[in-house]
Amino acid sequence: MNGEPDLCIGGQWRHASDGGTREIINPADGSITAVVDEATSDDARAAVAAARNAFDDGAWPETPVAERAALLDRIADLLQRDKEALASLETRDTGKTLVESRIDIDDVTSVFRFYSRLVGVESDRLVDVGDPAVISRVVREPIGVCVLIAPWNYPLLQMSWKIAPALAAGCTMVAKPSEVTPLTTIAFMHLLDEAGVPPSVVNLVQGSGAVLGAALTDNPDVDFISFTGGLATGRTIAKVAAEHVTKVAVELGGKNPHIVFADADWDSAVDHVLTGVFLHSGQVCSAGTRLIVEEQIADDFVAELAARAEKIRIGDGMNPASETGPLVSEQHRAKVEAHVQQGISDGAKLVIGGARPSDPALAKGSFYLPTIFDRCDRSMRIVQEETFGPILTVERFTTEAEAIALGNDTEYGLAAGVRTSDPARGERVVRALRHGTVWLNDFGYYTAAAEWGGFGKSGNGRELGPTGLAEYQEIKHIWHNTAPQPAGWFKG
Ligand code: NAD
């Protein structure tokens, strides 16, 4: 960063092999936050080769579980030591508020602590095969070389959901953060060195996905690809990996419904719908972007939401007065603006927003106003396609069955919210929704101990929880006959 080498390949910090660099832009004001090395595809191939050697010939996969767990705890300690520095780097890189970035670093820490504990208690399974001479065991082994590709909205958080279980399992890996937001992952890589992660176990490259993608994913030396990002990229990676029959887990986008029944607690419903969609300016994969509200309260509910959304204080995430920051880049704002225009031409009713803020102090950043569209229906693209911006669409229902049908009317299936004071109805609706996480009378919360992932085109595989560790393990059945006898099948 800023002249220091940023790629870590085979235990060596290096510049890009062709000397290439990239400017990292602060989305709050368009200034250059840092200049980082931009890897070439040769660098990416070298990183995979280093991880392959470290897996095949290195000590890490055989390192006792207790040592791996202790290392994860040391990493967690260092994350907390450097929390403020990492949080401010994350804010300058993504634009999110410092408060959110601090929460991210705490969450990253909790993922390392969780897998440190879990890996110590996961044990082999003995199977009774009905012969006392046979010891039959099902054991877990590290899956091998992992390629870990992360998006820009929660850069270090999403990467930690991959690196922590991969290390816990005994894998070696190549991490590739988003080229838009690589700074905390570079800083974190230095913490891994300091914590004592052996050379070549974690390799780091960053740069354009289009350039590095093939070297990382169309590569027979890779055993597992864990990808978080958009649907189109996920499809590309899954297709390329299929050629090598490489295992792939893809965590993709969402178009998440937030269903509000008329009997829901009013204040918490308004507040959570607002936070669910406008936090981090809607750049959250699980953002509740589709409000599905019971007709009898819809007008009042939308009016109150609009009044509160207009008061959201937008600004530089480093300013403690800001409640939400900018969009991540000018390019991303252009995409959000095109989506809003599409909503207008499809006939949705613009209630508030639909524009850049007029405050001249925000003119250099890629800010966008909280936007609400009422009178939306399922045929509209703004209802079906992920905008990844501060855009709420409103649909109305009159029956429980209609609410469920609307909630499931999406090709995605990442997350959903349901709000009602009737517990029986709440349970019915929650069970009927085809989404990976469903909140009943809450929204947006998660824990390292519970699985995260999507139904439908929100992806496959799971991160976090015990399944998030199992993704990085192969299962082997060992049949050990302690008193071998001839099988006696062929008599001649
Ligand atoms: P993206 O798909 O554009 O990029 C994600 C990553 O993939 C980046 O590191 C990028 O460089 C890399 N990439 C791009 N092309 C590649 C290729 N051909 N081969 C290999 N890697 C390639 O996504 P984004 O814009 O960075 O992130 C936003 C998306 O991520 C949204 O759709 C959001 O919903 C999703 N997301 C999902 C979750 C989840 O848990 N399901 C979490 C966060 C974000």
XYZ file of C-alpha atoms in Angstrom, residues 179-446:
268
model
C -10.457 -4.733 -6.245
C -12.732 -1.900 -5.098
C -12.052 -2.448 -1.380
C -8.844 -4.426 -0.719
C -7.352 -2.318 2.093
C -8.500 -4.122 5.244
C -7.656 -7.509 3.747
C -4.085 -6.322 3.069
C -3.813 -4.998 6.636
C -5.293 -8.234 7.961
C -2.729 -10.286 6.028
C -0.015 -8.518 8.051
C -1.858 -9.558 11.232
C -1.862 -13.164 10.039
C 1.928 -12.967 9.669
C 2.242 -11.486 13.136
C -0.029 -14.162 14.628
C 2.296 -16.836 13.219
C 0.350 -18.266 10.277
C 3.053 -20.317 8.504
C 4.355 -18.960 5.171
C 2.311 -19.926 2.066
C -0.699 -21.099 4.073
C -2.555 -17.865 3.260
C -1.611 -16.147 0.003
C -3.042 -12.802 -1.023
C -3.593 -11.353 -4.478
C -5.774 -8.474 -5.432
C -6.915 -7.009 -8.686
C -9.608 -7.224 -11.301
C -11.775 -10.337 -11.109
C -11.988 -10.407 -14.892
C -8.184 -10.589 -15.145
C -7.429 -12.904 -12.201
C -10.588 -15.008 -12.359
C -9.418 -17.674 -14.780
C -6.037 -18.152 -13.070
C -7.810 -18.671 -9.755
C -10.823 -20.725 -10.795
C -9.902 -22.478 -14.067
C -7.067 -24.176 -12.267
C -6.705 -27.917 -11.557
C -4.606 -27.187 -8.458
C -7.642 -25.760 -6.657
C -9.833 -28.042 -4.533
C -12.496 -25.620 -3.364
C -13.698 -22.174 -4.426
C -15.689 -20.112 -1.961
C -17.177 -17.080 -3.671
C -19.348 -14.251 -2.403
C -20.601 -11.708 -4.914
C -23.102 -11.173 -7.683
C -25.189 -13.790 -9.493
C -23.545 -13.280 -12.897
C -20.040 -13.778 -11.493
C -21.173 -16.766 -9.444
C -22.560 -18.409 -12.584
C -19.301 -17.825 -14.467
C -17.225 -19.320 -11.667
C -19.494 -22.344 -11.249
C -19.293 -23.079 -14.987
C -15.502 -22.779 -15.095
C -15.052 -24.897 -11.973
C -17.322 -27.624 -13.350
C -14.680 -28.370 -15.985
C -12.336 -29.525 -13.186
C -15.145 -30.878 -10.973
C -13.892 -28.413 -8.361
C -16.214 -27.984 -5.410
C -17.771 -24.500 -5.383
C -19.818 -22.611 -2.794
C -21.433 -19.424 -4.048
C -23.070 -16.806 -1.808
C -24.926 -14.498 -4.154
C -27.412 -11.666 -4.171
C -30.867 -11.260 -2.714
C -34.181 -9.478 -3.210
C -35.399 -9.839 0.285
C -39.032 -9.430 1.365
C -40.010 -7.817 4.659
C -43.637 -8.797 5.352
C -45.610 -6.608 7.745
C -49.044 -7.729 8.998
C -51.483 -5.153 10.345
C -51.154 -6.546 13.897
C -47.356 -6.066 14.004
C -45.857 -3.862 16.694
C -45.947 -0.547 14.853
C -42.866 1.240 16.175
C -40.478 -1.673 15.816
C -41.923 -2.515 12.376
C -41.352 1.006 11.030
C -37.909 1.146 12.577
C -36.736 -2.246 11.317
C -38.097 -1.778 7.801
C -36.215 1.521 7.667
C -32.949 0.077 8.990
C -33.360 -3.131 7.009
C -33.253 -1.292 3.698
C -31.327 1.931 4.273
C -28.422 0.737 6.460
C -25.137 1.019 4.523
C -27.229 2.745 1.834
C -28.839 -0.585 0.943
C -25.536 -2.232 -0.021
C -26.304 -5.292 2.047
C -27.005 -8.687 0.469
C -29.771 -9.322 2.999
C -31.273 -5.810 2.809
C -35.064 -5.850 3.145
C -35.698 -4.110 -0.143
C -39.254 -5.379 -0.738
C -41.793 -4.145 1.788
C -44.863 -6.394 1.592
C -47.427 -4.723 3.806
C -51.050 -5.511 4.692
C -53.405 -3.243 2.746
C -55.286 -1.877 5.757
C -52.175 -0.207 7.238
C -50.219 0.369 4.033
C -50.933 4.084 3.453
C -50.110 5.108 7.029
C -47.105 2.796 7.207
C -45.554 4.118 4.005
C -46.243 7.715 5.059
C -44.406 7.223 8.351
C -41.540 5.401 6.670
C -41.171 8.228 4.163
C -41.184 10.869 6.895
C -38.451 9.032 8.789
C -36.404 8.189 5.712
C -36.250 11.858 4.763
C -34.579 12.593 8.094
C -31.751 10.061 7.612
C -28.474 11.952 7.925
C -26.305 11.059 4.938
C -22.618 11.921 4.990
C -19.004 10.885 5.203
C -18.814 7.714 7.303
C -15.925 9.242 9.287
C -18.252 11.982 10.541
C -19.961 10.736 13.740
C -23.111 12.666 12.758
C -23.620 10.554 9.637
C -26.174 7.761 9.893
C -25.368 6.290 6.502
C -22.644 6.802 3.911
C -22.293 6.953 0.139
C -22.604 4.224 -2.458
C -19.306 2.460 -3.000
C -18.399 4.121 -6.306
C -19.555 6.392 -9.113
C -20.081 3.337 -11.323
C -22.292 1.726 -8.730
C -24.328 4.927 -8.307
C -24.872 4.989 -12.083
C -26.275 1.451 -11.853
C -28.617 2.429 -9.015
C -29.771 5.513 -10.955
C -30.559 3.393 -14.019
C -32.609 1.059 -11.842
C -34.578 3.957 -10.407
C -35.333 5.253 -13.918
C -36.521 1.783 -14.843
C -38.883 1.808 -11.833
C -40.332 5.139 -12.909
C -40.851 4.018 -16.488
C -42.433 0.755 -15.264
C -45.067 2.864 -13.474
C -44.015 2.593 -9.809
C -45.017 5.627 -7.717
C -41.974 7.537 -6.449
C -42.757 8.598 -2.866
C -39.405 10.085 -1.841
C -35.819 10.220 -3.101
C -34.964 9.123 -6.601
C -32.112 11.657 -6.748
C -28.685 12.637 -5.485
C -28.672 14.812 -2.357
C -28.628 18.541 -3.079
C -26.222 19.371 -0.205
C -23.097 20.844 -1.908
C -20.938 19.349 0.853
C -21.774 15.892 -0.552
C -21.217 16.759 -4.222
C -17.857 15.004 -4.537
C -19.065 11.713 -3.052
C -21.245 9.037 -4.646
C -24.224 9.673 -2.369
C -27.827 8.799 -3.172
C -31.022 9.652 -1.318
C -33.157 7.015 0.415
C -35.840 6.194 -2.131
C -39.284 4.648 -1.731
C -41.478 3.370 -4.559
C -45.112 2.599 -3.737
C -47.677 0.735 -5.840
C -45.136 -1.760 -7.098
C -45.972 -5.151 -8.457
C -44.114 -8.354 -9.093
C -43.776 -7.740 -12.843
C -41.466 -4.757 -12.281
C -37.712 -5.113 -12.573
C -37.153 -3.017 -9.432
C -39.147 -5.650 -7.547
C -37.311 -8.635 -9.012
C -33.710 -7.520 -9.642
C -31.168 -6.638 -6.996
C -30.449 -2.882 -6.985
C -27.962 -2.940 -4.103
C -28.818 0.623 -3.215
C -31.139 2.587 -0.890
C -34.330 1.669 -2.745
C -37.473 0.292 -1.080
C -40.352 -1.050 -3.153
C -43.824 -1.437 -1.626
C -46.309 -4.192 -2.474
C -49.604 -4.735 -0.666
C -51.496 -7.877 0.353
C -54.819 -8.751 1.929
C -54.438 -12.434 2.920
C -51.734 -14.507 4.577
C -51.523 -16.758 1.520
C -50.965 -13.733 -0.689
C -48.209 -12.454 1.604
C -46.424 -15.817 1.387
C -46.833 -15.993 -2.390
C -45.358 -12.504 -2.770
C -42.531 -13.288 -0.358
C -41.577 -16.342 -2.395
C -41.988 -14.652 -5.752
C -38.294 -14.108 -6.385
C -35.564 -16.123 -8.057
C -33.425 -15.337 -5.022
C -33.875 -16.707 -1.501
C -31.318 -15.190 0.845
C -33.293 -13.596 3.672
C -36.767 -12.470 4.691
C -38.517 -10.745 7.576
C -41.992 -11.311 9.004
C -43.733 -9.024 11.495
C -46.876 -10.031 13.339
C -48.042 -10.238 16.943
C -49.700 -13.611 16.252
C -47.062 -16.273 17.039
C -48.933 -19.088 15.282
C -49.224 -17.088 12.085
C -45.605 -16.016 12.440
C -44.472 -19.645 12.587
C -46.662 -20.622 9.612
C -45.316 -17.853 7.427
C -41.695 -18.333 8.494
C -41.862 -22.019 7.581
C -43.526 -21.305 4.244
C -40.871 -18.810 3.088
C -38.128 -20.218 0.852
C -35.216 -18.136 2.182
C -31.974 -19.059 3.959
C -32.510 -16.764 6.950
C -35.918 -15.629 8.178
C -36.367 -13.110 10.979
C -39.629 -13.052 12.912
C -40.192 -9.633 14.520
C -36.565 -8.678 13.989
C -34.343 -7.982 11.015
C -30.721 -8.175 9.951
C -29.145 -9.991 12.891
C -26.895 -13.002 12.584
